[in-house]
Amino acid sequence: MKAIIPLLCCCAAASAFAADPALTIYNQNFAVVRDTLSLDLKKGDNDARYADATAHVEPDSVILRDPSGKRSLRVLEQNYRNDPLSQELLLSLNEGKTIEFETFRTQDGAQVREIILGKIIRSGYVPHYAAMQRYGSQYSARQSMMAYNPGTGTPIVEVDGKIRFGLPGLPIFPGLGDNTVLKPTLHWLLQTDQAGKLDAEVSYVTGGFTWKADYNLVAPEKGDTVDLIGWVTMDNQSGRSFDNAKIKLMAGDVQKLQPDAYNMPRAAARGGMFYEESQAVTEKSFDEYHLYTLARPATLRDRETKQVEFVRAAGVNAPTVYVYDGVKIGPQYRGWNFENIRNNREYGTQSNPKVWVMREITNAETNKLGMPLPKGKLRFYRRNDDGQLEFTGEDTIDHTPRNELIRVFTGNAFDLVGERIRTDFKVDSNNKWVDETFEIKLRNRKKEPVEIRVVEHLYRWNNWEITQKSNAFLKTDAQTIEFRVQVQPDEEKVIAYTVHYSW
């Protein structure tokens, strides 16, 4: 059996239509909903309503169709109502009218019910501005208006010719009219060429959904081999629950236009290995992205967060890499260009003493992985000699295709110290060249030898040449070199080099 548990594997595309709702959730705070609406239509024009839309549906994204393709179905007109029935709304519909209010008083130790008549002068109702709050809280628009207009949310009622702020009791309203909705509702005027019953498919884009990936990596007491467990966390803040839904998760940077910025919305690792042949999540390439499908339908309730394990692998090699980048660039240099850098003698001479701890993971089958990994947070744990797991750092990764290298920062090494000093600086009298010499000291206070990668940035100009060096180096890009140095326990290693800039 392979070390990676087959919770994540390629699968064929499926296009079957089912009565249960389906969700494709994107990790960009939106989702695509596909639902079934049973219709009994006559030939020609028909009225139809769909009262199961989310509170953050994008009405202009709605598609209504016959999934079998046998019937012509045309939407002549669509109206979206997202002002569900509430006490405040009914007060507004009865402004200027006299209605009954129920109240209670104590008489002879007993509660006596009374009915008071009151005329609603002002309801205090502030409409829900769906266009302004497509992805945000459905109450934020109301709160904003009340902040700018203090008191507008307080009803005014006339009782016995006197004005009072607030309700005199529990309002008792007459029957509902046709102009009220209990839930967000899409109202269509449809045209079809055939009469009869139809299970139509409704699909639309909605806000209020998101998902993310998290990875827990557990290392033994010694060594760099880890066990990896991946979770997906889905969050539903859409205003609607989805029962027994088929859920897919889309990973990738899908272009999605957003409203203005001010309108935007405001698991520990398990020990041991559990080998199970059932596939909890399957994966496949889809267009320029990757699609992850939950194997079983799941219920995702409104305001619920649900987690599903989607990948598990054992024996993944994640070697520790120590990096010393000795230049400490302060905020005073922000926005500097080559000309500023070249003419400032002290630029880049402040020393950073910290040695970074990095972990490198090759996402390949040869390393027990080799599947597209959605972006998310990696948490590292190491098992102590008492058997307990201790947290040792975390970082995030971007969407990572197979056969790519993952490199993450987990903290600063306690027992490794770096020191960087400029020992010489020479400038041509005609300002045609600069010679700069640096000395880097590395000290290892561990009980075992380590390799430290010393990164040096040749930041003064594009034209440079290393004229003297104590150690061999690698040129990693046009202005960066790297020394790889072995440092024994309690040893101090010194690296020196001279760079010649010319312009």
CSV table of C-alpha atoms in Angstrom, one decimal, residues 84-476:
chain,number,residue,atom,x,y,z
A,84,PRO,CA,-38.3,39.0,4.4
A,85,LEU,CA,-41.3,39.5,6.7
A,86,SER,CA,-40.5,41.0,10.1
A,87,GLN,CA,-42.2,43.1,12.7
A,88,GLU,CA,-40.5,46.2,11.4
A,89,LEU,CA,-41.6,45.6,7.8
A,90,LEU,CA,-45.2,45.0,8.8
A,91,LEU,CA,-45.1,48.3,10.8
A,92,SER,CA,-43.9,50.1,7.7
A,93,LEU,CA,-46.7,48.5,5.6
A,94,ASN,CA,-49.2,49.8,8.2
A,95,GLU,CA,-47.8,53.4,8.6
A,96,GLY,CA,-50.7,55.8,8.9
A,97,LYS,CA,-53.1,53.1,10.0
A,98,THR,CA,-54.5,52.3,13.5
A,99,ILE,CA,-53.8,48.7,14.7
A,100,GLU,CA,-54.2,46.8,17.9
A,101,PHE,CA,-51.4,46.4,20.5
A,102,GLU,CA,-51.5,43.7,23.1
A,103,THR,CA,-50.3,44.5,26.6
A,104,PHE,CA,-50.7,43.1,30.1
A,105,ARG,CA,-51.2,44.6,33.5
A,106,THR,CA,-51.3,43.1,37.0
A,107,GLN,CA,-54.7,43.2,38.8
A,108,ASP,CA,-55.3,41.4,42.1
A,109,GLY,CA,-52.1,39.4,41.6
A,110,ALA,CA,-53.2,38.2,38.1
A,111,GLN,CA,-52.1,39.1,34.6
A,112,VAL,CA,-54.9,40.9,32.7
A,113,ARG,CA,-54.7,41.2,28.9
A,114,GLU,CA,-55.6,44.5,27.4
A,115,ILE,CA,-55.9,45.7,23.8
A,116,ILE,CA,-54.7,49.3,23.0
A,117,LEU,CA,-55.4,51.0,19.7
A,118,GLY,CA,-52.5,53.0,18.3
A,119,LYS,CA,-51.9,54.8,15.1
A,120,ILE,CA,-48.5,54.2,13.5
A,121,ILE,CA,-47.0,57.6,12.7
A,122,ARG,CA,-43.5,56.2,11.9
A,123,SER,CA,-42.5,52.5,11.8
A,124,GLY,CA,-38.8,53.0,12.4
A,125,TYR,CA,-38.1,50.5,9.6
A,126,VAL,CA,-35.0,51.0,7.6
A,127,PRO,CA,-34.8,49.0,4.3
A,128,HIS,CA,-32.2,46.4,3.6
A,129,TYR,CA,-30.0,47.8,0.9
A,130,ALA,CA,-29.0,44.6,-0.9
A,131,ALA,CA,-27.2,46.3,-3.7
A,132,MET,CA,-24.9,48.0,-1.2
A,133,GLN,CA,-24.4,44.9,1.0
A,134,ARG,CA,-24.2,42.1,-1.5
A,135,TYR,CA,-21.6,40.2,0.5
A,136,GLY,CA,-21.8,41.8,3.9
A,137,SER,CA,-24.1,41.5,6.9
A,138,GLN,CA,-27.7,42.0,6.0
A,139,TYR,CA,-28.0,44.4,9.0
A,140,SER,CA,-25.0,46.6,8.3
A,141,ALA,CA,-26.9,48.9,6.0
A,142,ARG,CA,-29.5,49.5,8.5
A,143,GLN,CA,-26.9,50.2,11.2
A,144,SER,CA,-25.1,52.6,9.0
A,145,MET,CA,-28.3,54.6,8.3
A,146,MET,CA,-29.2,54.7,12.0
A,147,ALA,CA,-25.7,56.0,12.7
A,148,TYR,CA,-26.1,58.9,10.3
A,149,ASN,CA,-29.7,59.5,11.3
A,150,PRO,CA,-30.0,59.0,15.1
A,151,GLY,CA,-33.6,58.0,16.1
A,152,THR,CA,-34.8,56.8,12.7
A,153,GLY,CA,-35.0,53.3,13.9
A,154,THR,CA,-37.4,54.2,16.8
A,155,PRO,CA,-41.1,53.9,15.9
A,156,ILE,CA,-43.6,56.7,16.8
A,157,VAL,CA,-47.1,55.7,17.7
A,158,GLU,CA,-50.2,57.9,18.6
A,159,VAL,CA,-52.3,56.5,21.5
A,160,ASP,CA,-55.3,58.4,22.7
A,161,GLY,CA,-54.2,61.6,20.9
A,162,LYS,CA,-50.7,61.5,22.5
A,163,ILE,CA,-47.4,60.8,20.8
A,164,ARG,CA,-45.0,58.2,22.2
A,165,PHE,CA,-41.7,56.9,21.0
A,166,GLY,CA,-41.6,53.1,21.0
A,167,LEU,CA,-44.4,50.6,20.8
A,168,PRO,CA,-47.1,50.5,23.5
A,169,GLY,CA,-47.3,46.7,23.4
A,170,LEU,CA,-47.0,43.7,21.1
A,171,PRO,CA,-48.5,44.7,17.7
A,172,ILE,CA,-51.3,42.6,16.3
A,173,PHE,CA,-51.4,42.9,12.5
A,174,PRO,CA,-54.1,42.1,10.0
A,175,GLY,CA,-53.6,39.2,7.6
A,176,LEU,CA,-50.7,39.1,5.2
A,177,GLY,CA,-51.0,40.6,1.7
A,178,ASP,CA,-49.5,39.4,-1.5
A,179,ASN,CA,-46.8,42.0,-1.2
A,180,THR,CA,-44.9,40.2,1.6
A,181,VAL,CA,-42.2,37.5,1.4
A,182,LEU,CA,-41.1,35.1,4.2
A,183,LYS,CA,-37.7,34.4,2.7
A,184,PRO,CA,-35.5,35.8,-0.1
A,185,THR,CA,-37.5,35.1,-3.2
A,186,LEU,CA,-37.0,35.1,-7.0
A,187,HIS,CA,-40.2,35.8,-8.9
A,188,TRP,CA,-40.2,35.0,-12.6
A,189,LEU,CA,-42.5,35.5,-15.6
A,190,LEU,CA,-41.7,32.4,-17.7
A,191,GLN,CA,-42.5,31.4,-21.2
A,192,THR,CA,-42.5,27.8,-22.4
A,193,ASP,CA,-43.5,25.9,-25.5
A,194,GLN,CA,-44.9,22.9,-23.7
A,195,ALA,CA,-47.4,22.3,-20.9
A,196,GLY,CA,-46.7,19.9,-18.1
A,197,LYS,CA,-44.6,19.3,-15.0
A,198,LEU,CA,-40.9,20.0,-15.0
A,199,ASP,CA,-38.0,19.6,-12.6
A,200,ALA,CA,-36.1,22.7,-13.6
A,201,GLU,CA,-32.5,23.5,-12.6
A,202,VAL,CA,-31.8,26.8,-10.9
A,203,SER,CA,-28.2,27.9,-10.6
A,204,TYR,CA,-26.7,31.2,-9.4
A,205,VAL,CA,-23.6,32.8,-7.9
A,206,THR,CA,-23.9,33.8,-4.2
A,207,GLY,CA,-21.7,35.4,-1.6
A,208,GLY,CA,-21.4,34.2,2.0
A,209,PHE,CA,-19.4,31.0,1.3
A,210,THR,CA,-15.7,30.2,1.6
A,211,TRP,CA,-13.4,27.3,2.2
A,212,LYS,CA,-9.7,26.9,3.1
A,213,ALA,CA,-7.2,24.1,3.4
A,214,ASP,CA,-5.1,23.4,6.5
A,215,TYR,CA,-2.2,21.0,6.8
A,216,ASN,CA,-0.9,19.4,10.0
A,217,LEU,CA,2.6,17.9,9.8
A,218,VAL,CA,3.8,15.7,12.6
A,219,ALA,CA,7.5,14.8,13.0
A,220,PRO,CA,9.0,12.2,15.3
A,221,GLU,CA,11.3,13.1,18.2
A,222,LYS,CA,14.3,13.0,15.8
A,223,GLY,CA,14.5,13.4,12.1
A,224,ASP,CA,12.8,15.3,9.2
A,225,THR,CA,10.3,12.7,8.1
A,226,VAL,CA,6.7,13.8,8.7
A,227,ASP,CA,3.2,12.5,8.6
A,228,LEU,CA,0.8,14.9,6.7
A,229,ILE,CA,-2.9,15.4,7.4
A,230,GLY,CA,-4.9,17.9,5.3
A,231,TRP,CA,-8.3,19.3,6.2
A,232,VAL,CA,-10.7,21.5,4.3
A,233,THR,CA,-12.8,23.9,6.3
A,234,MET,CA,-16.1,25.2,4.7
A,235,ASP,CA,-17.9,28.2,6.1
A,236,ASN,CA,-21.6,29.0,5.3
A,237,GLN,CA,-22.7,32.5,6.0
A,238,SER,CA,-25.2,32.7,3.1
A,239,GLY,CA,-28.4,32.9,5.1
A,240,ARG,CA,-29.6,29.4,3.9
A,241,SER,CA,-28.9,25.9,5.0
A,242,PHE,CA,-28.2,23.1,2.4
A,243,ASP,CA,-29.4,19.7,3.3
A,244,ASN,CA,-27.8,16.6,1.8
A,245,ALA,CA,-25.9,18.7,-0.7
A,246,LYS,CA,-23.3,17.6,-3.2
A,247,ILE,CA,-20.3,19.8,-2.5
A,248,LYS,CA,-17.3,20.6,-4.7
A,249,LEU,CA,-14.5,22.9,-3.8
A,250,MET,CA,-12.7,24.9,-6.5
A,251,ALA,CA,-9.0,25.7,-6.0
A,252,GLY,CA,-7.3,28.4,-8.1
A,253,ASP,CA,-7.2,32.1,-8.7
A,254,VAL,CA,-10.5,32.6,-10.5
A,255,GLN,CA,-11.1,36.1,-11.8
A,256,LYS,CA,-14.1,37.5,-9.8
A,257,LEU,CA,-15.0,41.1,-10.0
A,258,GLN,CA,-15.7,42.6,-6.5
A,259,PRO,CA,-17.8,45.6,-5.4
A,260,ASP,CA,-16.1,48.6,-3.7
A,261,ALA,CA,-13.8,47.8,-0.8
A,262,TYR,CA,-16.2,49.3,1.9
A,263,ASN,CA,-18.9,46.9,0.7
A,264,MET,CA,-16.8,43.8,1.1
A,265,PRO,CA,-17.7,41.3,3.9
A,266,ARG,CA,-16.3,42.0,6.9
A,267,ALA,CA,-7.6,20.8,14.3
A,268,ALA,CA,-5.1,19.4,16.0
A,269,ALA,CA,-3.1,16.5,14.3
A,270,ARG,CA,-4.2,13.0,15.0
A,271,GLY,CA,-1.6,10.5,16.2
A,272,GLY,CA,-1.0,7.3,14.3
A,273,MET,CA,-1.9,6.4,10.8
A,274,PHE,CA,-5.4,5.3,9.8
A,275,TYR,CA,-5.5,3.4,6.5
A,276,GLU,CA,-9.0,3.5,4.9
A,277,GLU,CA,-9.8,2.7,1.3
A,278,SER,CA,-12.9,5.0,1.0
A,279,GLN,CA,-12.3,8.2,-0.8
A,280,ALA,CA,-13.5,11.2,1.3
A,281,VAL,CA,-12.5,13.7,-1.4
A,282,THR,CA,-11.6,13.2,-5.0
A,283,GLU,CA,-9.6,15.7,-7.2
A,284,LYS,CA,-9.4,16.5,-10.9
A,285,SER,CA,-8.2,19.2,-13.2
A,286,PHE,CA,-10.9,21.5,-14.4
A,287,ASP,CA,-10.2,24.2,-16.9
A,288,GLU,CA,-7.2,26.1,-15.4
A,289,TYR,CA,-8.0,25.1,-11.9
A,290,HIS,CA,-8.5,22.1,-9.7
A,291,LEU,CA,-11.8,20.7,-8.4
A,292,TYR,CA,-12.2,18.7,-5.2
A,293,THR,CA,-15.4,16.7,-4.7
A,294,LEU,CA,-16.7,15.4,-1.4
A,295,ALA,CA,-17.5,11.7,-1.9
A,296,ARG,CA,-20.7,11.8,0.2
A,297,PRO,CA,-23.4,14.4,0.3
A,298,ALA,CA,-23.2,16.6,3.3
A,299,THR,CA,-25.4,19.0,5.2
A,300,LEU,CA,-24.0,22.5,5.5
A,301,ARG,CA,-26.2,24.7,7.7
A,302,ASP,CA,-26.3,28.4,7.7
A,303,ARG,CA,-23.6,30.0,10.0
A,304,GLU,CA,-22.0,26.6,10.2
A,305,THR,CA,-18.3,25.6,9.8
A,306,LYS,CA,-17.7,22.1,8.6
A,307,GLN,CA,-14.3,20.3,8.4
A,308,VAL,CA,-13.4,17.3,6.2
A,309,GLU,CA,-10.1,15.4,6.0
A,310,PHE,CA,-9.0,15.3,2.4
A,311,VAL,CA,-5.5,14.0,2.3
A,312,ARG,CA,-3.3,11.9,4.5
A,313,ALA,CA,0.3,10.8,3.8
A,314,ALA,CA,3.1,9.1,5.8
A,315,GLY,CA,6.8,9.2,5.4
A,316,VAL,CA,7.0,12.6,3.7
A,317,ASN,CA,10.5,14.0,3.7
A,318,ALA,CA,10.6,17.6,4.9
A,319,PRO,CA,14.2,18.5,5.6
A,320,THR,CA,15.1,21.5,7.8
A,321,VAL,CA,17.0,24.2,6.0
A,322,TYR,CA,18.9,27.0,7.9
A,323,VAL,CA,19.2,30.3,6.1
A,324,TYR,CA,21.2,33.4,7.2
A,325,ASP,CA,20.2,36.5,5.4
A,326,GLY,CA,22.4,39.0,7.3
A,327,VAL,CA,21.2,42.3,5.8
A,328,LYS,CA,18.8,44.2,8.1
A,329,ILE,CA,17.0,46.8,6.0
A,330,GLY,CA,15.1,49.2,8.2
A,331,PRO,CA,12.0,51.2,7.2
A,332,GLN,CA,14.1,54.3,6.6
A,333,TYR,CA,15.1,52.8,3.3
A,334,ARG,CA,11.5,52.2,2.0
A,335,GLY,CA,11.1,53.4,-1.5
A,336,TRP,CA,14.8,53.8,-2.3
A,337,ASN,CA,16.0,53.2,-5.8
A,338,PHE,CA,19.4,52.2,-7.2
A,339,GLU,CA,20.6,55.8,-7.2
A,340,ASN,CA,19.8,56.2,-3.5
A,341,ILE,CA,21.5,52.9,-2.6
A,342,ARG,CA,24.6,53.6,-4.7
A,343,ASN,CA,25.3,56.9,-3.1
A,344,ASN,CA,24.6,55.9,0.5
A,345,ARG,CA,27.7,54.4,2.1
A,346,GLU,CA,25.8,52.9,5.1
A,347,TYR,CA,23.0,51.2,3.2
A,348,GLY,CA,22.7,47.5,4.1
A,349,THR,CA,25.4,47.6,6.9
A,350,GLN,CA,23.0,46.8,9.8
A,351,SER,CA,23.3,43.2,10.8
A,352,ASN,CA,20.5,40.7,11.4
A,353,PRO,CA,21.6,38.1,14.0
A,354,LYS,CA,18.8,35.6,13.4
A,355,VAL,CA,19.2,32.4,11.4
A,356,TRP,CA,15.9,31.3,9.8
A,357,VAL,CA,14.5,27.8,10.1
A,358,MET,CA,12.9,26.7,6.8
A,359,ARG,CA,11.3,23.4,5.8
A,360,GLU,CA,11.4,22.2,2.2
A,361,ILE,CA,8.9,19.6,0.9
A,362,THR,CA,8.9,18.3,-2.7
A,363,ASN,CA,5.3,17.7,-3.8
A,364,ALA,CA,6.1,14.6,-5.8
A,365,GLU,CA,5.1,10.9,-5.8
A,366,THR,CA,8.7,10.1,-5.0
A,367,ASN,CA,8.1,12.0,-1.7
A,368,LYS,CA,4.8,10.2,-1.0
A,369,LEU,CA,2.8,13.2,-2.3
A,370,GLY,CA,2.4,14.3,-5.9
A,371,MET,CA,-1.1,15.9,-6.0
A,372,PRO,CA,-2.2,19.5,-6.4
A,373,LEU,CA,-2.3,21.1,-3.0
A,374,PRO,CA,-4.7,24.0,-2.5
A,375,LYS,CA,-3.3,27.1,-0.7
A,376,GLY,CA,-3.6,27.0,3.1
A,377,LYS,CA,-1.7,27.0,6.4
A,378,LEU,CA,0.9,24.4,7.3
A,379,ARG,CA,1.3,23.7,11.0
A,380,PHE,CA,4.3,21.7,12.2
A,381,TYR,CA,4.4,19.5,15.3
A,382,ARG,CA,7.2,17.4,16.8
A,383,ARG,CA,6.6,14.5,19.1
A,384,ASN,CA,8.4,14.9,22.5
A,385,ASP,CA,10.1,12.1,24.3
A,386,ASP,CA,7.0,11.9,26.6
A,387,GLY,CA,4.9,11.2,23.5
A,388,GLN,CA,3.2,14.6,23.5
A,389,LEU,CA,3.0,16.8,20.4
A,390,GLU,CA,4.6,20.2,20.6
A,391,PHE,CA,3.9,23.0,18.1
A,392,THR,CA,7.1,24.1,16.3
A,393,GLY,CA,5.9,26.7,13.8
A,394,GLU,CA,3.6,27.5,10.9
A,395,ASP,CA,3.4,29.2,7.6
A,396,THR,CA,1.2,29.4,4.5
A,397,ILE,CA,1.6,28.0,1.0
A,398,ASP,CA,0.0,29.1,-2.3
A,399,HIS,CA,-1.7,26.7,-4.7
A,400,THR,CA,1.0,24.2,-5.4
A,401,PRO,CA,1.0,21.9,-8.5
A,402,ARG,CA,2.6,18.5,-8.3
A,403,ASN,CA,6.3,18.2,-8.7
A,404,GLU,CA,6.9,21.7,-7.2
A,405,LEU,CA,9.0,22.6,-4.2
A,406,ILE,CA,7.3,23.9,-1.1
A,407,ARG,CA,9.5,26.1,1.1
A,408,VAL,CA,8.1,27.6,4.3
A,409,PHE,CA,9.5,29.6,7.2
A,410,THR,CA,8.8,28.2,10.7
A,411,GLY,CA,10.8,30.5,13.0
A,412,ASN,CA,14.3,31.5,14.1
A,413,ALA,CA,16.9,29.1,15.3
A,414,PHE,CA,17.7,29.5,19.1
A,415,ASP,CA,21.2,28.0,19.0
A,416,LEU,CA,22.4,29.4,15.7
A,417,VAL,CA,23.8,33.0,15.5
A,418,GLY,CA,24.9,35.1,12.5
A,419,GLU,CA,26.9,38.3,12.4
A,420,ARG,CA,27.6,40.4,9.3
A,421,ILE,CA,30.1,43.3,9.2
A,422,ARG,CA,31.4,45.4,6.4
A,423,THR,CA,35.2,45.5,6.7
A,424,ASP,CA,36.1,47.7,3.8
A,425,PHE,CA,34.5,50.3,1.5
A,426,LYS,CA,36.3,52.0,-1.4
A,427,VAL,CA,34.9,54.5,-3.9
A,428,ASP,CA,36.5,55.7,-7.1
A,429,SER,CA,37.3,59.4,-7.1
A,430,ASN,CA,35.3,59.8,-10.3
A,431,ASN,CA,32.4,57.8,-8.9
A,432,LYS,CA,32.8,55.1,-11.5
A,433,TRP,CA,33.1,52.1,-9.2
A,434,VAL,CA,32.7,50.8,-5.6
A,435,ASP,CA,34.6,48.0,-3.8
A,436,GLU,CA,32.8,46.6,-0.8
A,437,THR,CA,34.1,43.8,1.5
A,438,PHE,CA,31.9,41.9,4.0
A,439,GLU,CA,32.7,39.4,6.8
A,440,ILE,CA,30.0,37.0,7.9
A,441,LYS,CA,30.4,35.0,11.1
A,442,LEU,CA,28.3,31.9,11.9
A,443,ARG,CA,28.2,30.3,15.3
A,444,ASN,CA,26.7,26.9,16.0
A,445,ARG,CA,25.7,26.2,19.7
A,446,LYS,CA,23.9,23.0,18.9
A,447,LYS,CA,25.2,19.5,19.7
A,448,GLU,CA,25.2,18.4,16.1
A,449,PRO,CA,26.7,19.9,12.9
A,450,VAL,CA,24.5,22.0,10.6
A,451,GLU,CA,24.6,23.4,7.1
A,452,ILE,CA,23.7,27.1,6.9
A,453,ARG,CA,22.9,28.8,3.6
A,454,VAL,CA,24.2,32.4,3.7
A,455,VAL,CA,22.3,34.6,1.3
A,456,GLU,CA,23.9,37.9,0.2
A,457,HIS,CA,22.1,40.6,-1.9
A,458,LEU,CA,24.3,42.6,-4.3
A,459,TYR,CA,22.0,45.6,-4.1
A,460,ARG,CA,24.1,48.5,-5.2
A,461,TRP,CA,24.1,48.0,-9.0
A,462,ASN,CA,23.4,45.5,-11.8
A,463,ASN,CA,27.0,45.3,-12.9
A,464,TRP,CA,29.0,43.4,-10.2
A,465,GLU,CA,31.9,41.0,-9.9
A,466,ILE,CA,33.1,39.0,-6.9
A,467,THR,CA,36.9,39.7,-6.8
A,468,GLN,CA,37.7,37.8,-3.6
A,469,LYS,CA,36.0,35.1,-1.7
A,470,SER,CA,36.8,32.7,1.1
A,471,ASN,CA,34.2,30.1,0.0
A,472,ALA,CA,32.6,28.9,-3.2
A,473,PHE,CA,29.1,30.4,-3.9
A,474,LEU,CA,26.0,29.9,-6.1
A,475,LYS,CA,24.5,32.7,-8.1
A,476,THR,CA,20.8,32.3,-7.5
